Coordinates of C-alpha atoms in Angstrom, one line a residue:
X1 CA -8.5 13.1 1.5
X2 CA -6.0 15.1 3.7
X3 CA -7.5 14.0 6.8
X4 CA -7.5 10.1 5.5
X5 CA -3.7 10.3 4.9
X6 CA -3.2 12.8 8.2
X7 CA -1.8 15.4 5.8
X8 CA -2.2 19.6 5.7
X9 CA -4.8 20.0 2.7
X10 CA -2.0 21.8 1.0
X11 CA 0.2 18.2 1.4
X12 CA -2.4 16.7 -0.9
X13 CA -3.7 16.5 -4.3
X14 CA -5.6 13.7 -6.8
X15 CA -4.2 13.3 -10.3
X16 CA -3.3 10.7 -12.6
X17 CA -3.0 7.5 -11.4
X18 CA -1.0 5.7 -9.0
X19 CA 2.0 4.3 -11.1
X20 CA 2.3 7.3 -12.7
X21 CA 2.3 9.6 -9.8
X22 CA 5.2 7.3 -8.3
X23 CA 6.9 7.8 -11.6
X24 CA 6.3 11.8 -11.6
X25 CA 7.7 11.3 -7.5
X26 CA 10.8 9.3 -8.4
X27 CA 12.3 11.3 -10.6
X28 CA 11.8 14.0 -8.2
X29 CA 13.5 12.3 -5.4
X30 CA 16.0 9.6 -6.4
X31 CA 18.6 11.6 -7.1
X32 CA 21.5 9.2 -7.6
X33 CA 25.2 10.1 -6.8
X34 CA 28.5 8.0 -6.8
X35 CA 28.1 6.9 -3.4
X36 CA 24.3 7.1 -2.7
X37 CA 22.5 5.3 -5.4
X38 CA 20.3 2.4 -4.2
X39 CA 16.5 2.0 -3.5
X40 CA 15.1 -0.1 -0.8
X41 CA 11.8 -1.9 -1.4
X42 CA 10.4 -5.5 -0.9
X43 CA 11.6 -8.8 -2.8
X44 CA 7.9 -9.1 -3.4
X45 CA 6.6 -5.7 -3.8
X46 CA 3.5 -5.4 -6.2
X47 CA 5.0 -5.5 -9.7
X48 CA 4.4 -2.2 -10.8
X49 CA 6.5 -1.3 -8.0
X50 CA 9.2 -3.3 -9.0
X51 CA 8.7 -2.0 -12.8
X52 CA 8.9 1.4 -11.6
X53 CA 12.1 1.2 -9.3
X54 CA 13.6 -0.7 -11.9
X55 CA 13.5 1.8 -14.9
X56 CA 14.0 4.3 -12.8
X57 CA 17.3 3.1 -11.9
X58 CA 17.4 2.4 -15.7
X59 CA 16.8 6.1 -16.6
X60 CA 19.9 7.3 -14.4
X61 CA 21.7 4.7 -16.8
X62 CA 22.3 2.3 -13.7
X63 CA 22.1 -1.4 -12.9
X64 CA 19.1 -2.9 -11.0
X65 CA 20.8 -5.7 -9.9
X66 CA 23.3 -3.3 -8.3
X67 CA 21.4 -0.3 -7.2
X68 CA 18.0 -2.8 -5.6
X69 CA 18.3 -3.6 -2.1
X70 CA 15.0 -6.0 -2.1
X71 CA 14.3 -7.1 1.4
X72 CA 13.3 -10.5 2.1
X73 CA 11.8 -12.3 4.9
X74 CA 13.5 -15.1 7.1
X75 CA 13.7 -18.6 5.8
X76 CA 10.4 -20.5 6.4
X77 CA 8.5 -17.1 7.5
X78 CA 6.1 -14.9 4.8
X79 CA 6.1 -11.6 6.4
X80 CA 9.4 -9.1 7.3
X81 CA 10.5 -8.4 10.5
X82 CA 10.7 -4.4 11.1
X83 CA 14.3 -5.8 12.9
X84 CA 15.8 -7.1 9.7
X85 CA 14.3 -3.8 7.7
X86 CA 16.4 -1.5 10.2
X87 CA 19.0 -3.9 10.3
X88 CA 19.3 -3.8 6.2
X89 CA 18.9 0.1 6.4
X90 CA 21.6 0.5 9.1
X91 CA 24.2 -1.6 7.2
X92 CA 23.3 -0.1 3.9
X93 CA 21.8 3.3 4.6
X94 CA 24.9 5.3 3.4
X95 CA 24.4 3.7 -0.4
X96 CA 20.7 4.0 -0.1
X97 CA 19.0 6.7 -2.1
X98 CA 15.3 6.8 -1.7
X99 CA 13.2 3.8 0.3
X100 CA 10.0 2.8 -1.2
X101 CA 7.9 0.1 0.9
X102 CA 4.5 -0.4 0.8
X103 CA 2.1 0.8 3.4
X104 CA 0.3 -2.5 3.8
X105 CA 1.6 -5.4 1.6
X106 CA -0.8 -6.5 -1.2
X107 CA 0.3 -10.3 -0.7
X108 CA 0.7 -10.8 2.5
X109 CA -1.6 -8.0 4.2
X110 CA 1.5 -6.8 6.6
X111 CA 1.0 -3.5 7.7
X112 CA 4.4 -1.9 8.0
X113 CA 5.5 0.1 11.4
X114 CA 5.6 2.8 8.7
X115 CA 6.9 6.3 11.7
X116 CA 9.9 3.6 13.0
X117 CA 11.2 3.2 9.7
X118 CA 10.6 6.8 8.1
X119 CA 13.0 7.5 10.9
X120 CA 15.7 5.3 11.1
X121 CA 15.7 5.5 6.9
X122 CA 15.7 9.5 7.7
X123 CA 18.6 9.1 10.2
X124 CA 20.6 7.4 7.4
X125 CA 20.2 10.8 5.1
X126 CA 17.9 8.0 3.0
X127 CA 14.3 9.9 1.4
X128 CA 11.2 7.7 2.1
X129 CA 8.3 7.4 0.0
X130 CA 5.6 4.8 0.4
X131 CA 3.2 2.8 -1.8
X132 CA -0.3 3.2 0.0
X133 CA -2.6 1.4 -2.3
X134 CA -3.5 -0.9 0.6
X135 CA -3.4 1.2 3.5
X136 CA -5.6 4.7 2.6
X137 CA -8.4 3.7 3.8
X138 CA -7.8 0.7 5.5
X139 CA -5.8 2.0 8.4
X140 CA -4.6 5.0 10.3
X141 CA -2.3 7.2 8.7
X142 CA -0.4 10.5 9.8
X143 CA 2.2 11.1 7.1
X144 CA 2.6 14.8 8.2
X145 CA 3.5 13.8 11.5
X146 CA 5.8 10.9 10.6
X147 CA 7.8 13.0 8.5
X148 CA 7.3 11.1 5.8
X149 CA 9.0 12.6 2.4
X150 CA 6.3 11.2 -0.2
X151 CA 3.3 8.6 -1.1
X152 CA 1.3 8.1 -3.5
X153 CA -2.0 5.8 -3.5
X154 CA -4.7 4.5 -5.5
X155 CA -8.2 5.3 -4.7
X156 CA -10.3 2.1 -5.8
X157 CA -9.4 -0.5 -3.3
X158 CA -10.7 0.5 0.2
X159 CA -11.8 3.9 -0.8
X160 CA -14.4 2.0 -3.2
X161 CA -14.0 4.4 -6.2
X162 CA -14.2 2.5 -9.0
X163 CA -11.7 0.2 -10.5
X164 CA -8.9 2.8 -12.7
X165 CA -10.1 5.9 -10.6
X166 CA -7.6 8.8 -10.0
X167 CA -4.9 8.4 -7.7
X168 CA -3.2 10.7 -4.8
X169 CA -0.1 11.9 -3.9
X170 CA 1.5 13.3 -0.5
X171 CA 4.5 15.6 -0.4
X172 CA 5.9 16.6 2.7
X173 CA 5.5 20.4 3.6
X174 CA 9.3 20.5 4.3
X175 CA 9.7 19.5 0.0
X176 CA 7.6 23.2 -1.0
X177 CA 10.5 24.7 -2.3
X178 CA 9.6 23.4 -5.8
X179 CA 12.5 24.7 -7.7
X180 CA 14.8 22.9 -6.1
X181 CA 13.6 19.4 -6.9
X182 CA 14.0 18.1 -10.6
X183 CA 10.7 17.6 -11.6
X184 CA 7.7 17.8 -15.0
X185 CA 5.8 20.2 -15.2
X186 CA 2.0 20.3 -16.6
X187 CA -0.5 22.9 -17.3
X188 CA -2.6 21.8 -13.8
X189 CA 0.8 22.5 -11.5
X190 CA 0.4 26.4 -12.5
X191 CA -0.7 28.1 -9.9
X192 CA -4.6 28.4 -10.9
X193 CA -4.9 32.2 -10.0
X194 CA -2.4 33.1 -13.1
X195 CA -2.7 29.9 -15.2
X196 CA -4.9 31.9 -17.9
X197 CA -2.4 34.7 -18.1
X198 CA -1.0 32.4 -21.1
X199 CA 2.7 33.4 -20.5
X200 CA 4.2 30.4 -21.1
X201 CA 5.9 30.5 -17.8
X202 CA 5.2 28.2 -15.3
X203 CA 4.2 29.9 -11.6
X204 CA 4.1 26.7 -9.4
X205 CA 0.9 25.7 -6.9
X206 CA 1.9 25.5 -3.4
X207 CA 3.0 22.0 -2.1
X208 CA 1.5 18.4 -3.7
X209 CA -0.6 20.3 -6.6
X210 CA 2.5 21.3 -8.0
X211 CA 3.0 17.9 -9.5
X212 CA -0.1 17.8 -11.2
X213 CA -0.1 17.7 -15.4
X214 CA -3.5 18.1 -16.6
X215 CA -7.2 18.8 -15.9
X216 CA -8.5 15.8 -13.4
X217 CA -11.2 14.2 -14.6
X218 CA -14.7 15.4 -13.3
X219 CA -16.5 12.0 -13.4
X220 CA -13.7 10.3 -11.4
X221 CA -13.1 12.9 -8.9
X222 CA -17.2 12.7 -8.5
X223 CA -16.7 9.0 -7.4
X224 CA -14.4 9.5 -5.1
X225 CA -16.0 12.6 -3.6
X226 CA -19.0 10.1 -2.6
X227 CA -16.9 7.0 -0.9
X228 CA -14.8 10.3 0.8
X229 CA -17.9 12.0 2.5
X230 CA -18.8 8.2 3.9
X231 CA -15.4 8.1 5.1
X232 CA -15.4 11.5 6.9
X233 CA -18.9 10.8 8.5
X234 CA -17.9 7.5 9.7
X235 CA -14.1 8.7 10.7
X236 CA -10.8 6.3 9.9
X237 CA -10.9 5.8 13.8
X238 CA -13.9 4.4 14.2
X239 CA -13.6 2.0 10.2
X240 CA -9.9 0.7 11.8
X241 CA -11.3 -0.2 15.5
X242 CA -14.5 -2.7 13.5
X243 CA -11.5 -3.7 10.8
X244 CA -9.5 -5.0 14.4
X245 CA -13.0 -7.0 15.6
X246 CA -14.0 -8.3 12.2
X247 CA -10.4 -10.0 11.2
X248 CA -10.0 -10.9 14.4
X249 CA -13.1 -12.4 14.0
X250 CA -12.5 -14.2 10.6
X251 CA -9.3 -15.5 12.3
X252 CA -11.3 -17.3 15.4
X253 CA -13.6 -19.0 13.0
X254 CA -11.4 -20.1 10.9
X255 CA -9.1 -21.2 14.6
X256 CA -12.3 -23.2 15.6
X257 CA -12.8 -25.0 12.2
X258 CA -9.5 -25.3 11.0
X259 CA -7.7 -26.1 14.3
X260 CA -5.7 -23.6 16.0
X261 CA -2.2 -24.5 14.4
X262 CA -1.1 -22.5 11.4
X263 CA -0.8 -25.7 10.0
X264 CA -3.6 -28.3 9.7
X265 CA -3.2 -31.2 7.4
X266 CA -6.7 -32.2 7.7
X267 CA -7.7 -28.6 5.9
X268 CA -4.4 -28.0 4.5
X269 CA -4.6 -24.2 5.1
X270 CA -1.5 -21.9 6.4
X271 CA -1.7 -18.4 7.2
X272 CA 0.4 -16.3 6.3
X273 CA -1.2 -12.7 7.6
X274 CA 0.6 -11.3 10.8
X275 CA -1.7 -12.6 14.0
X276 CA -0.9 -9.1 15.8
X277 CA -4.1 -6.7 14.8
X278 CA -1.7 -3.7 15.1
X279 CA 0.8 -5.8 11.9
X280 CA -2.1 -6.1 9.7
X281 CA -4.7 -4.3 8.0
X282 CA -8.4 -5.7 7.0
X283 CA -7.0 -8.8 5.3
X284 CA -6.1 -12.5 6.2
X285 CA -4.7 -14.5 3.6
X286 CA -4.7 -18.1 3.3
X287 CA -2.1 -20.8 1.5
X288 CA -3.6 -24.2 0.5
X289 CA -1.3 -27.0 0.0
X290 CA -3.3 -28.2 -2.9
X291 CA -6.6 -27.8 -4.5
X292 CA -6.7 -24.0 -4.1
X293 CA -8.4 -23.5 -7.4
X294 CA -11.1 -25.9 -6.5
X295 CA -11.5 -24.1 -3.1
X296 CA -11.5 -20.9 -5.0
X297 CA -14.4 -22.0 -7.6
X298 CA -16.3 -23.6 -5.1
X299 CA -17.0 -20.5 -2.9
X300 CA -17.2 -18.4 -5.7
X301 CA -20.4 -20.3 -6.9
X302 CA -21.8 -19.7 -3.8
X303 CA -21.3 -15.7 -3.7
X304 CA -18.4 -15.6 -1.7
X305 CA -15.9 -12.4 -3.9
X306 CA -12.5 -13.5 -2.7
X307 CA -8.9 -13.1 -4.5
X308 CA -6.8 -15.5 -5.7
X309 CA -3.0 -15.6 -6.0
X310 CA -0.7 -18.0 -7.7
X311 CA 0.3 -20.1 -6.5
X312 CA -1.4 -20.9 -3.9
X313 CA -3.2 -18.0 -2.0
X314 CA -6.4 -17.0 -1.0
X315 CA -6.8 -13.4 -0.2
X316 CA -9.9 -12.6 2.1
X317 CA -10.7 -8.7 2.7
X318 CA -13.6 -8.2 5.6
X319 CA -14.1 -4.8 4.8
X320 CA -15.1 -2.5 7.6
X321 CA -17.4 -0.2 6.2
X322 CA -19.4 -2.4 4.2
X323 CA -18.9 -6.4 5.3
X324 CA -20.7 -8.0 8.3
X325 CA -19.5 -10.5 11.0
X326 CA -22.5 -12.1 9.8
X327 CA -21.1 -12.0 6.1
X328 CA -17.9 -13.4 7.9
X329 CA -19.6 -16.4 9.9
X330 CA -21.5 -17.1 5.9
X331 CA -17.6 -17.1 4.5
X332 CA -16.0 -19.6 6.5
X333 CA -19.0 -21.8 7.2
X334 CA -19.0 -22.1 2.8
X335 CA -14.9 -22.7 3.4
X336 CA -15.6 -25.5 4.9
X337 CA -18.3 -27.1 3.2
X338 CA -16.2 -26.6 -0.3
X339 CA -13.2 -28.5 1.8
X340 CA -15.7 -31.3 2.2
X341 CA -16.6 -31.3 -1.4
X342 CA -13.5 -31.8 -3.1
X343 CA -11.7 -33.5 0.0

């Protein structure tokens, strides 16, 4: 798992599950004062994320509406421009306690220039955490060397471990001094070589298993352990390079059979994934003008395993490891024969 993230092993640990290992993270590291009390994240962030921040703030007995900074994109555009991010961070970095941006946007499949902003947040005396539920596994990460302060990530999106498997977390080597950050403590943070001497008081783990609460579970850590020892024989390196060919790939046929414009009134599709390979991860997604629900049902009858967003998005995930270009020419030859069907 270290190697995934591109973490020390000590930097790592699995435990809980992704909401509540941002919880357990947050109270560690937003650490409100009178002048510093905000948290960055996206206008559209996942909810959870939004849920979290929110009674977070809400714990410190704060305002949400005054202590979220929720970034936005430009008028008429779908993704954020890493110039507007450092431009919010620069105006308001001084009021800015922790930042908290995903990895790789659920919605939108943006993949964040994750090292630039870690360090222009950083240079503003900001923390930075990120939500990697779509990036571990999807694209290259180095955490340790981006300074990154924390992240935490589920494991049963690209890492294939089974829908509600255990989560991760990342805590930068620089945070080890345990005892000074506010934080809970569990029976599994105890340092495992003196856990059983029963004395009631707690002895830490070095680093990221010092957040841990209780016994993992066996069977969940088991499905993980399989997709991981895929992973390390394959190597994120080689998974990101085919992720780059087979979007890119998706993208072309759907530029040949839905014209090359972003907008086609004939298929009524817009993208609204970043074009660049190096803003994106293994995902394009699609908005429909209309009919999206018809679209959806029709390529679902014939075996096409897509996700749908209200209102009007269709999410499409050519994963590397496992997905075809053939399974990719069979996907957008079906899109448009259900366009013909209800058209």
């Amino acid at each position: 798992m270290a190697r995934l993230v591109g973490a020390r092993l000590d930097e790592v640990d699995l435990m809980n599950f992704l909401s509540v290992n941002l919880h357990l993270l947050m109270i560690s590291f937003y650490r409100p004062t009178e002048t510093r009390f905000k948290i960055l994240l996206e206008d559209k962030a996942f909810p959870s994320d939004h849920y979290i921040v929110e009674s977070q703030i809400k714990l410190h007995n704060l305002d949400p509406e005054k202590s979220m900074v929720l970034l936005k994109p430009r008028e008429n555009e779908f993704t954020l421009r890493t110039d507007d991010i450092l431009k919010t961070i620069e105006e308001q970095g001084e009021s800015i306690a922790v930042v908290l941006l995903s990895g790789v946007h659920y919605f939108t499949g943006q993949l964040f220039q994750m090292e630039t902003i870690t360090k222009a947040a950083q240079k503003k005396g900001c923390l930075v955490g990120w939500d990697l539920a779509h990036a571990v596994g999807n694209v290259e990460l180095k955490l340790h060397d981006w300074n990154v302060d924390f992240a935490a990530w589920c494991t049963y999106k690209y890492l294939n471990s089974g829908a509600g498997s255990i989560g991760g977390i990342f805590l930068h080597e620089k945070h080890f001094e345990i005892n000074k950050l506010t934080k809970l403590n569990g029976w599994w943070g105890h340092r495992s070589d003196t856990r059983f001497l029963m004395n009631n008081k707690i002895d830490h783990e070095v680093g990221a298993s010092a957040f841990a609460l209780s016994n993992p579970s066996m069977l969940l850590c088991s499905c993980l352990k399989a997709s991981l020892d895929i992973f390390d024989e394959v190597g994120i390196e080689n998974l990101r390079k085919r992720s780059k060919f087979l979007t890119a790939y998706l993208e072309c046929l759907l530029n040949r059979k839905f014209n090359t414009n972003n907008k086609n009134e004939s298929s009524n599709i817009q993208y609204i994934t970043p074009k660049n390979p190096e803003e994106r991860g293994a995902q394009i997604s699609i908005r429909f003008a209309s009919k999206v629900k018809k679209v959806h049902s029709e390529i679902e009858k014939r075996g096409i395993v897509c996700d749908f967003r209200e209102p009007d998005v269709l999410r499409f995930a050519p994963a590397p490891l496992y997905n075809t270009f053939n399974d990719v020419f069979k996907l957008v030859k079906i899109l448009e024969e259900s366009f013909k069907l209800i058209n």
